Coordinates of C-alpha atoms in Angstrom, one line a residue:
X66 CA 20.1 29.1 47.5
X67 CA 17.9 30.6 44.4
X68 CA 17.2 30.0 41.5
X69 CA 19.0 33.3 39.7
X70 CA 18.7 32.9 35.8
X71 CA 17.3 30.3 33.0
X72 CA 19.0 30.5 29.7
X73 CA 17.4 28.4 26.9
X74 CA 19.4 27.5 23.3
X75 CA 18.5 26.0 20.7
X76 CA 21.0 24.0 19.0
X77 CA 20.9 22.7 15.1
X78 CA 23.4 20.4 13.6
X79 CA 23.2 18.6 10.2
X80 CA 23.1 15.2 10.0
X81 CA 25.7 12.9 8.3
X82 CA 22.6 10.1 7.6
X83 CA 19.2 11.2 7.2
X84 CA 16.6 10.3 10.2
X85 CA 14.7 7.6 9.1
X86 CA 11.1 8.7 10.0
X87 CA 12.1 12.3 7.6
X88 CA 10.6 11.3 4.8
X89 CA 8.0 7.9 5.6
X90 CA 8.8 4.5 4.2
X91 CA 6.9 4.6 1.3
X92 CA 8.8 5.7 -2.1
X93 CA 7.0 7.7 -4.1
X94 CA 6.5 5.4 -6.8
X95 CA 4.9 3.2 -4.6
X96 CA 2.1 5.0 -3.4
X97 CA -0.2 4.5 -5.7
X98 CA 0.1 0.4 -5.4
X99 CA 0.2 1.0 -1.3
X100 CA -2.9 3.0 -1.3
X101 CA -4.6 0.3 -3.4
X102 CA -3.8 -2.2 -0.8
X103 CA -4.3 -0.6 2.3
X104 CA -7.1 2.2 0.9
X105 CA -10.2 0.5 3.6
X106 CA -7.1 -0.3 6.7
X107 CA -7.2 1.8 9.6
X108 CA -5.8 3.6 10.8
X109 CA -4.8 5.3 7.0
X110 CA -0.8 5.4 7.5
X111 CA -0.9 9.1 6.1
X112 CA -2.4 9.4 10.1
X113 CA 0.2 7.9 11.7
X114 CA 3.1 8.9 10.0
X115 CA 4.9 11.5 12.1
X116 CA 7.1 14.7 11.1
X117 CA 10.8 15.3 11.8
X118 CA 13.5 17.8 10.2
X119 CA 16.5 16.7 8.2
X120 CA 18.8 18.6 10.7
X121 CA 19.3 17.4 14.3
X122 CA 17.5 19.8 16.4
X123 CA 17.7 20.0 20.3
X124 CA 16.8 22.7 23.5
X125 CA 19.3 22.5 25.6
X126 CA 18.1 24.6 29.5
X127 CA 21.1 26.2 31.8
X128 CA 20.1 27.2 35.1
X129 CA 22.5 29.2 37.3
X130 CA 21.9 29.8 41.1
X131 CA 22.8 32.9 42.9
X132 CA 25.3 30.7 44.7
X133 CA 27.0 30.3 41.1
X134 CA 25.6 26.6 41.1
X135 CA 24.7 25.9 37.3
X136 CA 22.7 23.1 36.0
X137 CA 22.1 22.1 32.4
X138 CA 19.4 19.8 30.9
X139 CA 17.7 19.2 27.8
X140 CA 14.5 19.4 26.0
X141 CA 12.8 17.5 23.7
X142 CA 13.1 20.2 20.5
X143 CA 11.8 18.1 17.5
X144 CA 11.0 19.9 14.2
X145 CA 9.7 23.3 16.4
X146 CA 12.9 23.7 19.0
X147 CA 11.2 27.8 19.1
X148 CA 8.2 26.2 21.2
X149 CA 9.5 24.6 24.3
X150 CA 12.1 27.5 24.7
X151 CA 8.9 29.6 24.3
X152 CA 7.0 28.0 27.1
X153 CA 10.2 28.3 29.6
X154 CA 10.8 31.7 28.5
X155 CA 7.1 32.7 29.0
X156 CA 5.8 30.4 31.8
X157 CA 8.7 28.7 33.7
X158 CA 11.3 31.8 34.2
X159 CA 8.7 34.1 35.3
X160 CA 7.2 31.7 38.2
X161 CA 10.9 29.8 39.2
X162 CA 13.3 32.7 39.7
X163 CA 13.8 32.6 43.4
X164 CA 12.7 29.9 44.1
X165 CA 15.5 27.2 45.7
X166 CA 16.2 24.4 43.0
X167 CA 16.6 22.2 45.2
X168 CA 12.6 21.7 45.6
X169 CA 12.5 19.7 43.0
X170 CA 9.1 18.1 43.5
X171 CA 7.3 21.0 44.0
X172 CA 8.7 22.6 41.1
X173 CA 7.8 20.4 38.9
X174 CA 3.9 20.4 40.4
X175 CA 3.0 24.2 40.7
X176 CA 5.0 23.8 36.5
X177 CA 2.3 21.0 36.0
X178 CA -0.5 23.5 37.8
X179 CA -0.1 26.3 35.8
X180 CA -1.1 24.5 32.7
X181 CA -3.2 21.8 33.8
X182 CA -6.0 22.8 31.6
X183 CA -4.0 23.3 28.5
X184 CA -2.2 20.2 27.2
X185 CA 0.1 19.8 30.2
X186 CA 0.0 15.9 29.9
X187 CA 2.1 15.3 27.0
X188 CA 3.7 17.4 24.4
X189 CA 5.8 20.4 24.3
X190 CA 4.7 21.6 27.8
X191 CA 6.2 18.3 28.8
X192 CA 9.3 18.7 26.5
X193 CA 9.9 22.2 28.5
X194 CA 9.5 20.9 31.6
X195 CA 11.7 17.8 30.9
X196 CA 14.9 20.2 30.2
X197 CA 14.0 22.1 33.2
X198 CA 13.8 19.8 35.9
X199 CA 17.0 17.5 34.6
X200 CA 19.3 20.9 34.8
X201 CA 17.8 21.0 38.7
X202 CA 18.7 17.3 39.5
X203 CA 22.0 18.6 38.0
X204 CA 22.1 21.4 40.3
X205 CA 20.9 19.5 43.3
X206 CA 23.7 16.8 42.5
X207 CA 26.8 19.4 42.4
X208 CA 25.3 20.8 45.6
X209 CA 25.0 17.4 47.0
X210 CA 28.5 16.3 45.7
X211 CA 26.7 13.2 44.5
X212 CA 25.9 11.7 41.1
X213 CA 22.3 11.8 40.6
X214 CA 21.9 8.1 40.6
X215 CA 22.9 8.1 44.4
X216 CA 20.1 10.8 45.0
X217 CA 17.5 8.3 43.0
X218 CA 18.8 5.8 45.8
X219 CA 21.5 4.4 44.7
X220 CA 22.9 2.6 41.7
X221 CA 22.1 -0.9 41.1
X222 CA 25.0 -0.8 38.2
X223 CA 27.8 1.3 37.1
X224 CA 26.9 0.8 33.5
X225 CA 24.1 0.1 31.3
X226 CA 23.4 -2.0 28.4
X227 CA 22.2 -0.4 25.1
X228 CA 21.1 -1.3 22.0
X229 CA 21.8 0.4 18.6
X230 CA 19.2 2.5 17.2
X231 CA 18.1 3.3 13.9
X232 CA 18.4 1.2 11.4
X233 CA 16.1 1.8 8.8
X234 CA 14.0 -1.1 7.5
X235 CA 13.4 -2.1 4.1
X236 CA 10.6 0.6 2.4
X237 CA 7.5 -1.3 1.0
X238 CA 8.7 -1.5 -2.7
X239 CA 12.8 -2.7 -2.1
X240 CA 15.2 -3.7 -4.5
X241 CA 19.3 -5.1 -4.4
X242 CA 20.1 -1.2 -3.6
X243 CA 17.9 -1.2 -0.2
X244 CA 19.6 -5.0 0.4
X245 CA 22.5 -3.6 -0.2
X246 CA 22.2 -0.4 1.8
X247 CA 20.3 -2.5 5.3
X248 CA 23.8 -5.3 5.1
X249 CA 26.0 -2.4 5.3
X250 CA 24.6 -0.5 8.1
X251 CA 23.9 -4.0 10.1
X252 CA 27.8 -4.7 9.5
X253 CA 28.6 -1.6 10.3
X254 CA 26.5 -1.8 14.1
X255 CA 28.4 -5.0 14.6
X256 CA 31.8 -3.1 14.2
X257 CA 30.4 -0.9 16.7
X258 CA 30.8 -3.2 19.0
X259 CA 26.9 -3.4 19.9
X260 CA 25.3 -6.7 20.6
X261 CA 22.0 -5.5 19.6
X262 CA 20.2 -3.7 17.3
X263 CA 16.3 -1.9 16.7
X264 CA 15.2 -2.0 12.9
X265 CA 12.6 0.9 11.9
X266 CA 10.2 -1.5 10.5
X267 CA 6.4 -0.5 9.6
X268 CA 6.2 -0.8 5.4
X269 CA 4.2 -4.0 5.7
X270 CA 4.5 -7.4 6.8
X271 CA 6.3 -9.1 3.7
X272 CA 9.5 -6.1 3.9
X273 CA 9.3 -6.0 7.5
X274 CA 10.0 -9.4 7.8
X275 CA 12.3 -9.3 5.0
X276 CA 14.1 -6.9 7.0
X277 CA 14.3 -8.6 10.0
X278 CA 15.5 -11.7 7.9
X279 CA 18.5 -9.1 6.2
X280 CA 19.6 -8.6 9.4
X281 CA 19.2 -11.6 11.5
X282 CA 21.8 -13.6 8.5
X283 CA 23.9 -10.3 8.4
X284 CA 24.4 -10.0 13.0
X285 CA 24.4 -13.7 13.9
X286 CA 22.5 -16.0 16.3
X287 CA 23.9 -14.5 19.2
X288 CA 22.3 -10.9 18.3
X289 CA 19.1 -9.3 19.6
X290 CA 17.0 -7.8 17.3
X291 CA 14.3 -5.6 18.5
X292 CA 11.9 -3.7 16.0
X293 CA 10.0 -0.7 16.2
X294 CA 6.5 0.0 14.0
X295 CA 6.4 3.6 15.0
X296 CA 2.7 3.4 15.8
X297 CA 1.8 2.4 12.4
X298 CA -0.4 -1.1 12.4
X299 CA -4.0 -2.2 13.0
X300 CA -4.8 -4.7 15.4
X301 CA -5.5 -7.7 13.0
X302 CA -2.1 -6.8 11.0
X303 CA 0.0 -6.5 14.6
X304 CA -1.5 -9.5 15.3
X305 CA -0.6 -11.4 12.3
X306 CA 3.4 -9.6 12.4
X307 CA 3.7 -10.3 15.8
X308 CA 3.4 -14.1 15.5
X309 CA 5.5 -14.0 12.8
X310 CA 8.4 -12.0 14.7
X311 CA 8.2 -14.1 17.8
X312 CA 9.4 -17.3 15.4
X313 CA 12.1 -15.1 14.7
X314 CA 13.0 -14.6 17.9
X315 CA 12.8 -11.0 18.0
X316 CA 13.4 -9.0 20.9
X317 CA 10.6 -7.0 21.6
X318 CA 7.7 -5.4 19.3
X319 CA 8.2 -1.8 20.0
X320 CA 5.2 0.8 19.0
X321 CA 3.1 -1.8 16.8
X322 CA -0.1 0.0 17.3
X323 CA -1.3 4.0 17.4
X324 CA -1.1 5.4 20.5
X325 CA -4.5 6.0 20.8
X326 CA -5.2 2.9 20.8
X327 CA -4.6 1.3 24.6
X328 CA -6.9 -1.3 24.4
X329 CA -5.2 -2.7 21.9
X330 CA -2.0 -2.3 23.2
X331 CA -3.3 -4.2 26.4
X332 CA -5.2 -7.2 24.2
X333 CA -2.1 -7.8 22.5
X334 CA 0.0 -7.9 25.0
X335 CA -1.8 -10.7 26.4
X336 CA -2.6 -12.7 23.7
X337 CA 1.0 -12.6 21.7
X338 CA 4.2 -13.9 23.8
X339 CA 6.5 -11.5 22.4
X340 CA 7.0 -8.6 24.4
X341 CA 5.1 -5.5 23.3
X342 CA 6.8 -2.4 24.1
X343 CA 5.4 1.1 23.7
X344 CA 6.9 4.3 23.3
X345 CA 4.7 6.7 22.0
X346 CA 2.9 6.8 25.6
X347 CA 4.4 8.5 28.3
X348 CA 2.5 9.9 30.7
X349 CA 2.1 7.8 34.5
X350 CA -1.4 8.1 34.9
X351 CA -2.2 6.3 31.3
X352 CA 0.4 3.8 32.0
X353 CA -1.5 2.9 35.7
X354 CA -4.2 2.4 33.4
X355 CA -3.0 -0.3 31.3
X356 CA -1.2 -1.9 34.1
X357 CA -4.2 -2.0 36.2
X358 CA -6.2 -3.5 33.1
X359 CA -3.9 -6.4 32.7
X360 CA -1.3 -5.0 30.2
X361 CA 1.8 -6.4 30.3
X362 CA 3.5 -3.7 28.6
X363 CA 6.7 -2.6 28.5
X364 CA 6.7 1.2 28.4
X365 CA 9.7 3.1 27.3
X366 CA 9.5 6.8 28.6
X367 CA 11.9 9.2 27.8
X368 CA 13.4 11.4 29.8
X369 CA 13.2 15.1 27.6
X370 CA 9.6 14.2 27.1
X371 CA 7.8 12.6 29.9
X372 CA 8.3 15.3 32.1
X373 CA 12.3 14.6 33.0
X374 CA 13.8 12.4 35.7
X375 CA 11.8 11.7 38.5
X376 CA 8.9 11.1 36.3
X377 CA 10.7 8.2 34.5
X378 CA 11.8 6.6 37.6
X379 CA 8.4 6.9 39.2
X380 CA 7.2 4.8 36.0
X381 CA 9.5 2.2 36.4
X382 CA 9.2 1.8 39.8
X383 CA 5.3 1.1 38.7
X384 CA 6.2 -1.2 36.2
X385 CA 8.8 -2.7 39.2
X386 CA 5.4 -3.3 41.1
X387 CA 3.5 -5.1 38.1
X388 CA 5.9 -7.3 37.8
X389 CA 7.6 -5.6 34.5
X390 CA 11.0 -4.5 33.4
X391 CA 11.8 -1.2 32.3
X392 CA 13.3 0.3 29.7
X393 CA 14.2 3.9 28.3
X394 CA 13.5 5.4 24.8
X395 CA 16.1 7.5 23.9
X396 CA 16.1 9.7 20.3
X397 CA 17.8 12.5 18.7
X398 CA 19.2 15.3 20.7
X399 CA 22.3 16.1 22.5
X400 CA 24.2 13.4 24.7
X401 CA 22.6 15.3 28.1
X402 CA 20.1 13.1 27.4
X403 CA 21.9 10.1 27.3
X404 CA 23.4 10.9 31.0
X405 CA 20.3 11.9 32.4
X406 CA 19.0 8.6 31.0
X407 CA 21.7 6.8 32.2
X408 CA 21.1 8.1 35.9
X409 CA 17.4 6.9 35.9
X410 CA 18.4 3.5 34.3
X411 CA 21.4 2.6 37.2
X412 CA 19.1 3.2 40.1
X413 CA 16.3 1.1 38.8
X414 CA 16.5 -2.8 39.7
X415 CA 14.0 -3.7 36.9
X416 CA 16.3 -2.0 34.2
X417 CA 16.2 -3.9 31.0
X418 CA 17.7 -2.0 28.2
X419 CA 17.9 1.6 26.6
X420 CA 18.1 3.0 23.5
X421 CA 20.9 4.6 21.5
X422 CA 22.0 6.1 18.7
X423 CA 25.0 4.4 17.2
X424 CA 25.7 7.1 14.1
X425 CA 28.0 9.8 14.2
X426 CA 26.4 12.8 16.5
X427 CA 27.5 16.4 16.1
X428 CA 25.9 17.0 19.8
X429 CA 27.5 14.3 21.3
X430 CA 31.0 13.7 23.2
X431 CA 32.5 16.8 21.2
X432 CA 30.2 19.1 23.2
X433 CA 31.1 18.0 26.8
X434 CA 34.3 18.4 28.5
X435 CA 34.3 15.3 29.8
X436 CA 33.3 12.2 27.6
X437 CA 30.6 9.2 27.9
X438 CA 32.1 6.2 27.7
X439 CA 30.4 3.7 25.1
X440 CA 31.8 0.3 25.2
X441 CA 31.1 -3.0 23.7
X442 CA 27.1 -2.2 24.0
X443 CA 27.5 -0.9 27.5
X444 CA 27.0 2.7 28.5
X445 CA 29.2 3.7 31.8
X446 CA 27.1 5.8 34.3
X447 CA 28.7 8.9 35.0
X448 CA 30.4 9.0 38.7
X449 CA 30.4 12.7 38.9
X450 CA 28.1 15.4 41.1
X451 CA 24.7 15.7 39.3
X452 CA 25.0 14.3 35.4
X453 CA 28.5 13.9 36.0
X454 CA 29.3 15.1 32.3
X455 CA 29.7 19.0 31.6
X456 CA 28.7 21.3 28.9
X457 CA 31.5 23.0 27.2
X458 CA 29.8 26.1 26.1
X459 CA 32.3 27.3 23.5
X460 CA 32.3 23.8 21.6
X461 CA 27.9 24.6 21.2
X462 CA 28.7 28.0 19.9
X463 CA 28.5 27.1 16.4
X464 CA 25.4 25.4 16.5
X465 CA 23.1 28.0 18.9
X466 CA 20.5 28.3 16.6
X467 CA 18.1 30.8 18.8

């Protein structure tokens, strides 16, 4: 069996709420009084603060054999979707067709040796390759007649638990509206059905405790909350947060620092009690690193950008080995990614949580033929060969944007 054809679209829907890292925390009217405070911190947020697009944006990769085999995965395709379908249409097509895609492993190698010298560690080399070797696994799973899971080794579960994504945090200059705005999207996470929630928190300490206050009174007791600084903080102020967090029993401390910044990340970690999770830092080697150093880090890898599905079940079966649990970062795209996700997550024994994202998605269930099932705050793992979910191609017509 060969590999025959690659086929690369990018898809575009609007979104019903705006992503909350579009446009920052900060309103504009409160720069000037932010800038005043924080004018001598590092690092200076305007570093730290990254870009997205209003509109959902994703790649997804389809992969046909010349046995009629086809395999679709996804890419990470964040504000430029044109680059990773660039890098698959330049560099992967050229050096995959005939090859057999069931060589998984040494795909993905000679794809990390042709670029080893330009950025092939992280970014959108890594996005491209992500899309590419979850549409193999798919492949090598229909050919199999196995779910992907059993191919990993076998499922330790048959569903996953999942928290709600998300929820935007109180900006650093709030008033009754913001209040307003945070109870009703808490209330409406717990008519979900979720039992857990991640607030997109990183305006300062006094809103981001504020928030996590708003919250905690609006869920209940029996709630986790996690919280998620998007890389934002210096040392001394994740310090300071992190103390104050852990008396509010807070789930985890996701992304507190930049991720630059590892030694911090592993200092932390051993000097707060709360866990500190990280996932803005992806790539194996680095995480050996910090592990090796005495980090107790929970990394969160994702599986369109660290390089797909082997690569994220290599990390947690590093994490496994330290000792740690695992967990997987999930953002915007299509719901691919949530069953490729869910495949790595069942046949892990260390699995913790994962990420997703509770608002209405345009490139979710209405694009497959056959439905995940979201339950409760549980995600069922699909039971069918490869992702065990299929692409309906005419429902993604409307929203092939290149």
């Amino acid at each position: 069996m060969k590999i025959a054809s690659i086929e690369t679209f990018i898809l575009r829907a609007p979104r019903e709420q705006a992503y909350w890292a579009t446009t920052g925390h900060l309103r504009e009217e409160a720069q000037d009084e932010f800038f005043r405070d924080y004018s001598i911190a590092y690092p200076l947020r305007m570093r730290t603060q990254p870009h997205y697009t209003q509109d959902l944006t994703t790649l997804l990769v389809k992969i046909t054999t010349d046995e009629g085999l086809v395999g679709w995965g996804e890419s990470k395709a964040v504000v430029a979707p044109g680059a990773p379908k660039a890098i698959i249409e330049d560099v992967v097509k050229p050096n995959l067709i005939g090859l057999n895609p069931l060589d998984i492993a040494p795909i993905k190698e000679k794809l990390l040796g042709l670029m080893r010298i330009r950025g092939h560690i992280q970014g959108y080399y890594q996005d491209a390759i992500s899309g590419v070797e979850i549409a193999l696994w798919d492949i090598k799973g229909k050919y199999a007649g196995l779910p992907i899971s059993s191919l990993l080794g076998g499922a330790f579960r048959d569903q996953i638990r999942i928290y709600a994504s998300g929820l935007p945090g109180l900006p650093a200059v709030w008033n009754d509206a913001d209040i307003a705005r945070l109870v009703g999207l808490a209330r409406k996470v717990v008519d979900s059905g979720f039992k857990a929630v991640k607030i997109a928190i990183g305006a300062g300490i006094e809103p981001d405790l504020r928030s996590v206050d708003i919250v905690r009174e609006t869920v209940g007791d029996s709630y986790a909350i996690l919280v998620d600084a998007g890389g934002i903080y210096d040392f001394q102020t994740a310090l300071r947060l992190a103390g104050e967090l852990e008396r509010r029993g807070v789930f985890w401390f996701e992304a507190p620092l930049p991720m630059e910044d590892l030694a911090g990340y592993i200092e932390l970690s051993q000097r707060v009690t709360i866990p500190v999770a990280n996932d803005i830092l992806w790539t194996g080697g680095l995480i050996k690193d910090v592990f090796q150093r005495g980090g107790r880090v929970i990394f969160l890898p994702e599986v369109l950008k660290a390089g797909g599905i082997l690569e994220c079940k290599q990390i947690a079966d590093m994490a496994d080995r330290f000792g740690l649990p695992f967990a997987s970062h999930v953002s915007q795209g299509s719901y691919i990614q949530f069953a490729a996700t869910a495949h790595v997550c069942a046949a892990v024994p260390n699995f913790l949580i994962s990420e997703f994202w509770w608002q209405d998605n345009p490139l979710g269930n209405q694009i497959l033929k056959n439905p995940l099932i979201v339950k409760d705050g549980y995600m069922e793992v699909p039971s069918g060969p490869g992702l065990g979910v299929e692409v309906d191609e005419e429902a993604i017509r409307p929203f092939i944007a290149g």
